[in-house]
PDB file of C-alpha atoms in Angstrom:
ATOM      1  CA  GLN S   1      26.186  51.399   5.877  1.00  0.00           C
ATOM      2  CA  SER S   2      26.418  49.463   9.299  1.00  0.00           C
ATOM      3  CA  ALA S   3      26.079  45.818   9.861  1.00  0.00           C
ATOM      4  CA  LEU S   4      22.623  44.433  10.601  1.00  0.00           C
ATOM      5  CA  THR S   5      22.267  43.473  14.196  1.00  0.00           C
ATOM      6  CA  GLN S   6      21.769  39.748  15.234  1.00  0.00           C
ATOM      7  CA  PRO S   7      21.955  38.007  18.556  1.00  0.00           C
ATOM      8  CA  ALA S   8      25.318  36.447  19.001  1.00  0.00           C
ATOM      9  CA  SER S   9      23.766  33.070  19.739  1.00  0.00           C
ATOM     10  CA  VAL S  10      20.479  31.386  19.940  1.00  0.00           C
ATOM     11  CA  SER S  11      20.021  27.707  21.425  1.00  0.00           C
ATOM     12  CA  GLY S  12      17.034  25.146  21.381  1.00  0.00           C
ATOM     13  CA  SER S  13      16.510  21.443  22.183  1.00  0.00           C
ATOM     14  CA  PRO S  14      15.728  19.055  19.249  1.00  0.00           C
ATOM     15  CA  GLY S  15      12.100  19.443  17.948  1.00  0.00           C
ATOM     16  CA  GLN S  16      11.781  22.954  19.354  1.00  0.00           C
ATOM     17  CA  SER S  17      11.409  26.083  17.208  1.00  0.00           C
ATOM     18  CA  ILE S  18      13.682  28.946  17.441  1.00  0.00           C
ATOM     19  CA  THR S  19      13.609  32.471  15.960  1.00  0.00           C
ATOM     20  CA  ILE S  20      16.786  34.546  14.852  1.00  0.00           C
ATOM     21  CA  SER S  21      16.132  38.191  14.412  1.00  0.00           C
ATOM     22  CA  CYS S  22      17.929  40.741  12.207  1.00  0.00           C
ATOM     23  CA  THR S  23      17.537  44.229  12.912  1.00  0.00           C
ATOM     24  CA  GLY S  24      18.198  47.053  10.540  1.00  0.00           C
ATOM     25  CA  THR S  25      16.944  50.359   9.883  1.00  0.00           C
ATOM     26  CA  SER S  26      14.286  52.094   7.845  1.00  0.00           C
ATOM     27  CA  SER S  27      16.721  52.439   5.069  1.00  0.00           C
ATOM     28  CA  ASP S  28      17.687  48.987   4.689  1.00  0.00           C
ATOM     29  CA  VAL S  29      15.463  45.970   6.236  1.00  0.00           C
ATOM     30  CA  GLY S  30      12.377  48.634   6.823  1.00  0.00           C
ATOM     31  CA  SER S  31      12.437  49.747   3.204  1.00  0.00           C
ATOM     32  CA  TYR S  32      12.534  46.802   1.251  1.00  0.00           C
ATOM     33  CA  ASN S  33      11.332  43.109   1.379  1.00  0.00           C
ATOM     34  CA  LEU S  34      14.749  42.062   0.228  1.00  0.00           C
ATOM     35  CA  VAL S  35      16.210  40.004   3.159  1.00  0.00           C
ATOM     36  CA  SER S  36      18.056  36.989   2.635  1.00  0.00           C
ATOM     37  CA  TRP S  37      19.134  34.185   5.202  1.00  0.00           C
ATOM     38  CA  TYR S  38      22.494  31.864   4.905  1.00  0.00           C
ATOM     39  CA  GLN S  39      23.652  29.034   6.833  1.00  0.00           C
ATOM     40  CA  GLN S  40      27.424  28.359   7.463  1.00  0.00           C
ATOM     41  CA  HIS S  41      28.649  25.210   8.948  1.00  0.00           C
ATOM     42  CA  PRO S  42      32.198  25.540  10.186  1.00  0.00           C
ATOM     43  CA  GLY S  43      34.659  25.508   7.339  1.00  0.00           C
ATOM     44  CA  LYS S  44      31.950  25.506   4.805  1.00  0.00           C
ATOM     45  CA  VAL S  45      30.552  27.998   2.148  1.00  0.00           C
ATOM     46  CA  PRO S  46      27.505  29.920   3.079  1.00  0.00           C
ATOM     47  CA  LYS S  47      24.327  28.297   1.934  1.00  0.00           C
ATOM     48  CA  LEU S  48      21.216  30.366   0.781  1.00  0.00           C
ATOM     49  CA  MET S  49      18.127  29.379   2.982  1.00  0.00           C
ATOM     50  CA  ILE S  50      15.425  32.187   2.504  1.00  0.00           C
ATOM     51  CA  TYR S  51      15.600  35.080  -0.281  1.00  0.00           C
ATOM     52  CA  GLU S  52      13.079  37.850  -0.736  1.00  0.00           C
ATOM     53  CA  GLY S  53      12.293  37.824   2.815  1.00  0.00           C
ATOM     54  CA  ASN S  54      10.175  34.403   2.917  1.00  0.00           C
ATOM     55  CA  LYS S  55      11.208  32.239  -0.196  1.00  0.00           C
ATOM     56  CA  ARG S  56      12.869  29.233  -0.057  1.00  0.00           C
ATOM     57  CA  PRO S  57      15.325  27.902  -2.934  1.00  0.00           C
ATOM     58  CA  SER S  58      14.718  24.506  -4.037  1.00  0.00           C
ATOM     59  CA  GLY S  59      15.894  21.849  -1.803  1.00  0.00           C
ATOM     60  CA  VAL S  60      15.663  23.925   1.338  1.00  0.00           C
ATOM     61  CA  SER S  61      13.510  22.323   4.002  1.00  0.00           C
ATOM     62  CA  ASN S  62      10.273  23.854   4.730  1.00  0.00           C
ATOM     63  CA  ARG S  63      11.254  24.026   8.207  1.00  0.00           C
ATOM     64  CA  PHE S  64      12.922  27.210   7.472  1.00  0.00           C
ATOM     65  CA  SER S  65      10.742  30.253   7.142  1.00  0.00           C
ATOM     66  CA  GLY S  66      11.249  33.978   6.987  1.00  0.00           C
ATOM     67  CA  SER S  67       9.242  36.987   8.000  1.00  0.00           C
ATOM     68  CA  LYS S  68       9.572  40.708   8.730  1.00  0.00           C
ATOM     69  CA  SER S  69       8.142  43.376  10.913  1.00  0.00           C
ATOM     70  CA  GLY S  70       9.026  46.942  10.558  1.00  0.00           C
ATOM     71  CA  ASN S  71      12.979  47.202  10.561  1.00  0.00           C
ATOM     72  CA  THR S  72      13.411  43.823  11.808  1.00  0.00           C
ATOM     73  CA  ALA S  73      13.382  40.351   9.959  1.00  0.00           C
ATOM     74  CA  SER S  74      13.349  36.979  11.324  1.00  0.00           C
ATOM     75  CA  LEU S  75      14.371  33.416  10.715  1.00  0.00           C
ATOM     76  CA  THR S  76      12.492  30.782  12.346  1.00  0.00           C
ATOM     77  CA  ILE S  77      13.636  27.104  12.318  1.00  0.00           C
ATOM     78  CA  SER S  78      10.776  24.751  13.214  1.00  0.00           C
ATOM     79  CA  GLY S  79      11.590  21.427  14.505  1.00  0.00           C
ATOM     80  CA  LEU S  80      15.047  21.822  15.294  1.00  0.00           C
ATOM     81  CA  GLN S  81      17.591  19.091  14.258  1.00  0.00           C
ATOM     82  CA  ALA S  82      21.140  18.580  15.079  1.00  0.00           C
ATOM     83  CA  GLU S  83      22.092  19.331  11.398  1.00  0.00           C
ATOM     84  CA  ASP S  84      20.720  22.996  11.916  1.00  0.00           C
ATOM     85  CA  GLU S  85      23.581  23.737  14.306  1.00  0.00           C
ATOM     86  CA  ALA S  86      25.631  26.378  12.303  1.00  0.00           C
ATOM     87  CA  ASP S  87      26.152  30.067  12.050  1.00  0.00           C
ATOM     88  CA  TYR S  88      23.396  31.968  10.445  1.00  0.00           C
ATOM     89  CA  TYR S  89      23.629  35.315   8.610  1.00  0.00           C
ATOM     90  CA  CYS S  90      20.943  37.960   7.323  1.00  0.00           C
ATOM     91  CA  CYS S  91      21.671  40.022   4.233  1.00  0.00           C
ATOM     92  CA  SER S  92      19.457  42.837   3.021  1.00  0.00           C
ATOM     93  CA  TYR S  93      19.407  45.423   0.159  1.00  0.00           C
ATOM     94  CA  ALA S  94      20.380  48.919   1.503  1.00  0.00           C
ATOM     95  CA  GLY S  95      19.283  51.044  -1.355  1.00  0.00           C
ATOM     96  CA  ASN S  96      21.969  52.777  -3.547  1.00  0.00           C
ATOM     97  CA  ARG S  97      22.838  49.323  -5.107  1.00  0.00           C
ATOM     98  CA  LEU S  98      24.218  48.437  -1.767  1.00  0.00           C
ATOM     99  CA  ASP S  99      23.816  45.398   0.400  1.00  0.00           C
ATOM    100  CA  VAL S 100      24.790  44.456   3.784  1.00  0.00           C
ATOM    101  CA  PHE S 101      25.150  41.458   5.936  1.00  0.00           C
ATOM    102  CA  GLY S 102      24.060  40.998   9.558  1.00  0.00           C
ATOM    103  CA  THR S 103      26.639  40.366  12.383  1.00  0.00           C
ATOM    104  CA  GLY S 104      25.878  36.498  12.551  1.00  0.00           C
ATOM    105  CA  THR S 105      24.060  33.978  14.953  1.00  0.00           C
ATOM    106  CA  THR S 106      25.455  30.753  16.616  1.00  0.00           C
ATOM    107  CA  VAL S 107      22.848  28.430  16.639  1.00  0.00           C
ATOM    108  CA  THR S 108      23.326  25.571  19.202  1.00  0.00           C
ATOM    109  CA  VAL S 109      21.165  22.490  19.397  1.00  0.00           C
ATOM    110  CA  LEU S 110      21.164  21.395  23.090  1.00  0.00           C
TER     111      LEU S 110
ATOM    112  CA  GLN G   1      26.972  21.986 -13.553  1.00  0.00           C
ATOM    113  CA  VAL G   2      26.426  25.529 -12.522  1.00  0.00           C
ATOM    114  CA  GLN G   3      29.906  26.551 -10.496  1.00  0.00           C
ATOM    115  CA  LEU G   4      32.303  29.278  -9.503  1.00  0.00           C
ATOM    116  CA  VAL G   5      35.883  28.406  -9.299  1.00  0.00           C
ATOM    117  CA  GLN G   6      38.228  30.629  -7.626  1.00  0.00           C
ATOM    118  CA  SER G   7      41.903  31.163  -7.669  1.00  0.00           C
ATOM    119  CA  GLY G   8      44.216  29.847  -5.143  1.00  0.00           C
ATOM    120  CA  ALA G   9      45.460  30.830  -1.919  1.00  0.00           C
ATOM    121  CA  GLU G  10      47.827  34.071  -1.541  1.00  0.00           C
ATOM    122  CA  VAL G  11      50.182  35.383   0.794  1.00  0.00           C
ATOM    123  CA  MET G  12      50.756  39.026   0.543  1.00  0.00           C
ATOM    124  CA  GLN G  13      52.883  41.720   1.882  1.00  0.00           C
ATOM    125  CA  PRO G  14      51.195  44.790   3.363  1.00  0.00           C
ATOM    126  CA  GLY G  15      50.887  47.599   0.919  1.00  0.00           C
ATOM    127  CA  ALA G  16      50.567  45.277  -1.933  1.00  0.00           C
ATOM    128  CA  SER G  17      47.705  44.302  -4.256  1.00  0.00           C
ATOM    129  CA  VAL G  18      45.850  40.958  -4.706  1.00  0.00           C
ATOM    130  CA  LYS G  19      43.907  39.937  -7.569  1.00  0.00           C
ATOM    131  CA  VAL G  20      41.393  36.868  -7.053  1.00  0.00           C
ATOM    132  CA  SER G  21      39.642  35.343 -10.143  1.00  0.00           C
ATOM    133  CA  CYS G  22      36.369  33.566 -10.057  1.00  0.00           C
ATOM    134  CA  LYS G  23      35.616  31.479 -13.407  1.00  0.00           C
ATOM    135  CA  ALA G  24      32.029  30.618 -14.050  1.00  0.00           C
ATOM    136  CA  SER G  25      30.651  27.534 -15.929  1.00  0.00           C
ATOM    137  CA  GLY G  26      27.382  26.029 -16.755  1.00  0.00           C
ATOM    138  CA  TYR G  27      25.148  28.867 -17.002  1.00  0.00           C
ATOM    139  CA  THR G  28      25.026  32.223 -19.049  1.00  0.00           C
ATOM    140  CA  PHE G  29      27.796  34.512 -17.500  1.00  0.00           C
ATOM    141  CA  THR G  30      26.226  37.756 -18.534  1.00  0.00           C
ATOM    142  CA  ARG G  31      22.832  37.114 -16.909  1.00  0.00           C
ATOM    143  CA  TYR G  32      23.937  37.252 -13.405  1.00  0.00           C
ATOM    144  CA  TYR G  33      25.680  39.725 -11.128  1.00  0.00           C
ATOM    145  CA  ILE G  34      28.773  38.579  -9.481  1.00  0.00           C
ATOM    146  CA  GLN G  35      29.113  39.692  -5.853  1.00  0.00           C
ATOM    147  CA  TRP G  36      32.198  39.430  -3.610  1.00  0.00           C
ATOM    148  CA  VAL G  37      32.173  38.762   0.183  1.00  0.00           C
ATOM    149  CA  ARG G  38      34.789  38.238   2.728  1.00  0.00           C
ATOM    150  CA  GLN G  39      35.058  36.798   5.962  1.00  0.00           C
ATOM    151  CA  ALA G  40      38.067  37.401   8.242  1.00  0.00           C
ATOM    152  CA  PRO G  41      39.084  34.478  10.546  1.00  0.00           C
ATOM    153  CA  GLY G  42      36.552  33.662  13.137  1.00  0.00           C
ATOM    154  CA  GLN G  43      34.335  36.627  11.886  1.00  0.00           C
ATOM    155  CA  GLY G  44      31.358  37.319  10.040  1.00  0.00           C
ATOM    156  CA  LEU G  45      30.527  37.829   6.345  1.00  0.00           C
ATOM    157  CA  GLU G  46      31.302  41.076   4.947  1.00  0.00           C
ATOM    158  CA  TRP G  47      29.679  42.368   1.621  1.00  0.00           C
ATOM    159  CA  MET G  48      32.294  44.009  -0.728  1.00  0.00           C
ATOM    160  CA  GLY G  49      30.463  44.783  -4.072  1.00  0.00           C
ATOM    161  CA  TRP G  50      29.228  43.556  -7.290  1.00  0.00           C
ATOM    162  CA  ILE G  51      30.065  43.550 -11.141  1.00  0.00           C
ATOM    163  CA  ASP G  52      27.376  43.195 -13.726  1.00  0.00           C
ATOM    164  CA  PRO G  53      29.124  40.930 -16.410  1.00  0.00           C
ATOM    165  CA  ASN G  54      26.693  42.319 -19.061  1.00  0.00           C
ATOM    166  CA  ASN G  55      28.296  45.739 -19.091  1.00  0.00           C
ATOM    167  CA  GLY G  56      30.808  46.067 -16.464  1.00  0.00           C
ATOM    168  CA  ASP G  57      28.768  48.201 -14.074  1.00  0.00           C
ATOM    169  CA  THR G  58      30.075  47.906 -10.421  1.00  0.00           C
ATOM    170  CA  SER G  59      28.996  48.996  -6.879  1.00  0.00           C
ATOM    171  CA  TYR G  60      31.350  48.741  -4.128  1.00  0.00           C
ATOM    172  CA  ALA G  61      30.599  49.077  -0.446  1.00  0.00           C
ATOM    173  CA  HIS G  62      31.846  52.496   1.149  1.00  0.00           C
ATOM    174  CA  LYS G  63      34.607  50.917   3.038  1.00  0.00           C
ATOM    175  CA  PHE G  64      36.244  49.591   0.035  1.00  0.00           C
ATOM    176  CA  LEU G  65      35.479  52.383  -2.436  1.00  0.00           C
ATOM    177  CA  ASP G  66      39.242  53.689  -2.679  1.00  0.00           C
ATOM    178  CA  ARG G  67      40.974  50.227  -2.899  1.00  0.00           C
ATOM    179  CA  VAL G  68      38.738  47.694  -4.502  1.00  0.00           C
ATOM    180  CA  SER G  69      38.380  47.307  -8.347  1.00  0.00           C
ATOM    181  CA  MET G  70      35.993  44.609  -9.932  1.00  0.00           C
ATOM    182  CA  THR G  71      36.541  43.589 -13.700  1.00  0.00           C
ATOM    183  CA  TRP G  72      35.413  40.981 -15.791  1.00  0.00           C
ATOM    184  CA  ASP G  73      36.589  38.960 -19.050  1.00  0.00           C
ATOM    185  CA  THR G  74      33.347  37.741 -21.009  1.00  0.00           C
ATOM    186  CA  SER G  75      35.375  35.918 -23.312  1.00  0.00           C
ATOM    187  CA  ILE G  76      36.747  33.502 -20.517  1.00  0.00           C
ATOM    188  CA  THR G  77      33.499  33.883 -18.303  1.00  0.00           C
ATOM    189  CA  THR G  78      35.627  35.147 -15.486  1.00  0.00           C
ATOM    190  CA  ALA G  79      35.381  37.914 -12.794  1.00  0.00           C
ATOM    191  CA  TYR G  80      37.838  39.441 -11.016  1.00  0.00           C
ATOM    192  CA  MET G  81      38.427  41.214  -7.484  1.00  0.00           C
ATOM    193  CA  ASP G  82      41.502  43.506  -6.931  1.00  0.00           C
ATOM    194  CA  LEU G  83      42.177  44.971  -3.521  1.00  0.00           C
ATOM    195  CA  ASN G  84      45.220  47.168  -3.063  1.00  0.00           C
ATOM    196  CA  ARG G  85      47.126  48.812  -0.444  1.00  0.00           C
ATOM    197  CA  LEU G  86      46.673  45.505   1.705  1.00  0.00           C
ATOM    198  CA  ARG G  87      46.736  45.546   5.404  1.00  0.00           C
ATOM    199  CA  SER G  88      46.911  42.916   7.821  1.00  0.00           C
ATOM    200  CA  ASP G  89      43.033  43.199   8.670  1.00  0.00           C
ATOM    201  CA  ASP G  90      42.466  42.398   5.041  1.00  0.00           C
ATOM    202  CA  THR G  91      43.579  38.834   5.900  1.00  0.00           C
ATOM    203  CA  ALA G  92      40.413  36.736   5.163  1.00  0.00           C
ATOM    204  CA  ILE G  93      38.714  34.355   2.897  1.00  0.00           C
ATOM    205  CA  TYR G  94      37.358  36.026  -0.344  1.00  0.00           C
ATOM    206  CA  TYR G  95      34.346  34.460  -1.826  1.00  0.00           C
ATOM    207  CA  CYS G  96      32.816  35.303  -5.181  1.00  0.00           C
ATOM    208  CA  ALA G  97      28.814  34.223  -5.457  1.00  0.00           C
ATOM    209  CA  ARG G  98      26.281  34.520  -8.158  1.00  0.00           C
ATOM    210  CA  GLU G  99      23.263  36.900  -7.459  1.00  0.00           C
ATOM    211  CA  PHE G 100      19.960  35.454  -8.711  1.00  0.00           C
ATOM    212  CA  SER G 101      17.723  37.921  -7.224  1.00  0.00           C
ATOM    213  CA  ALA G 102      17.998  41.164  -5.501  1.00  0.00           C
ATOM    214  CA  GLY G 103      18.565  41.827  -1.679  1.00  0.00           C
ATOM    215  CA  GLY G 104      21.756  39.499  -1.462  1.00  0.00           C
ATOM    216  CA  ALA G 105      19.959  36.337  -2.698  1.00  0.00           C
ATOM    217  CA  PHE G 106      23.273  34.442  -3.891  1.00  0.00           C
ATOM    218  CA  ASP G 107      22.496  31.141  -4.924  1.00  0.00           C
ATOM    219  CA  VAL G 108      25.984  29.687  -6.007  1.00  0.00           C
ATOM    220  CA  TRP G 109      29.424  30.449  -4.401  1.00  0.00           C
ATOM    221  CA  GLY G 110      32.890  29.914  -5.156  1.00  0.00           C
ATOM    222  CA  GLN G 111      35.029  27.876  -2.920  1.00  0.00           C
ATOM    223  CA  GLY G 112      36.615  30.814  -1.458  1.00  0.00           C
ATOM    224  CA  THR G 113      40.297  32.288  -1.679  1.00  0.00           C
ATOM    225  CA  MET G 114      42.360  32.634   1.304  1.00  0.00           C
ATOM    226  CA  VAL G 115      44.130  35.827   1.441  1.00  0.00           C
ATOM    227  CA  SER G 116      46.825  36.291   3.989  1.00  0.00           C
ATOM    228  CA  VAL G 117      48.811  39.521   4.483  1.00  0.00           C
ATOM    229  CA  SER G 118      51.789  39.481   6.674  1.00  0.00           C
ATOM    230  CA  SER G 119      55.079  40.925   6.725  1.00  0.00           C
TER     231      SER G 119
END
């Protein structure tokens, strides 16, 4: 049950698009379209941004989108804004009633 | 409104046990799993396990199998997480969260409980 692999950091300028990857295995990300993404600002509680791979909860901006290819899920933030600067975590169902989080990615808006 | 309210911060000795509570309100408690996630200082999120308040079914992450117990009390809509044989690396914020869809979809989170383990 190893953590999913994310890049430590991703940066972009305001208005640009960035993509955060989340690499797992054929036992977790590759087997299920059950990946969620969280945004966490410093000192705050995580906020659900994407669930079931590509669905947005009510109130989440449509600038956030999710996708998957093989064992890698991705979160794309388009039209990057200063308020998007935060840590982002993926989470996947891993079978056998288990979940697993990613290692986390710090997004910096230049 | 829907919310989860956790118990207050704890300072524990190594080897001791800690029990964190998570009181749910604003929704039907038995309809959603309660998940537990922790975050060590400056570190990422770590999934610990879940409990189904409908029947007490549980699932724990492998690394916590022999040290964690998740329980519940429907009469007071409260879930609990017990962690025993505490070590210094258990120092973390412990969160409870409501799972509304499979695959780690946690839509409501508690405010977090800081557990510090130190001699």
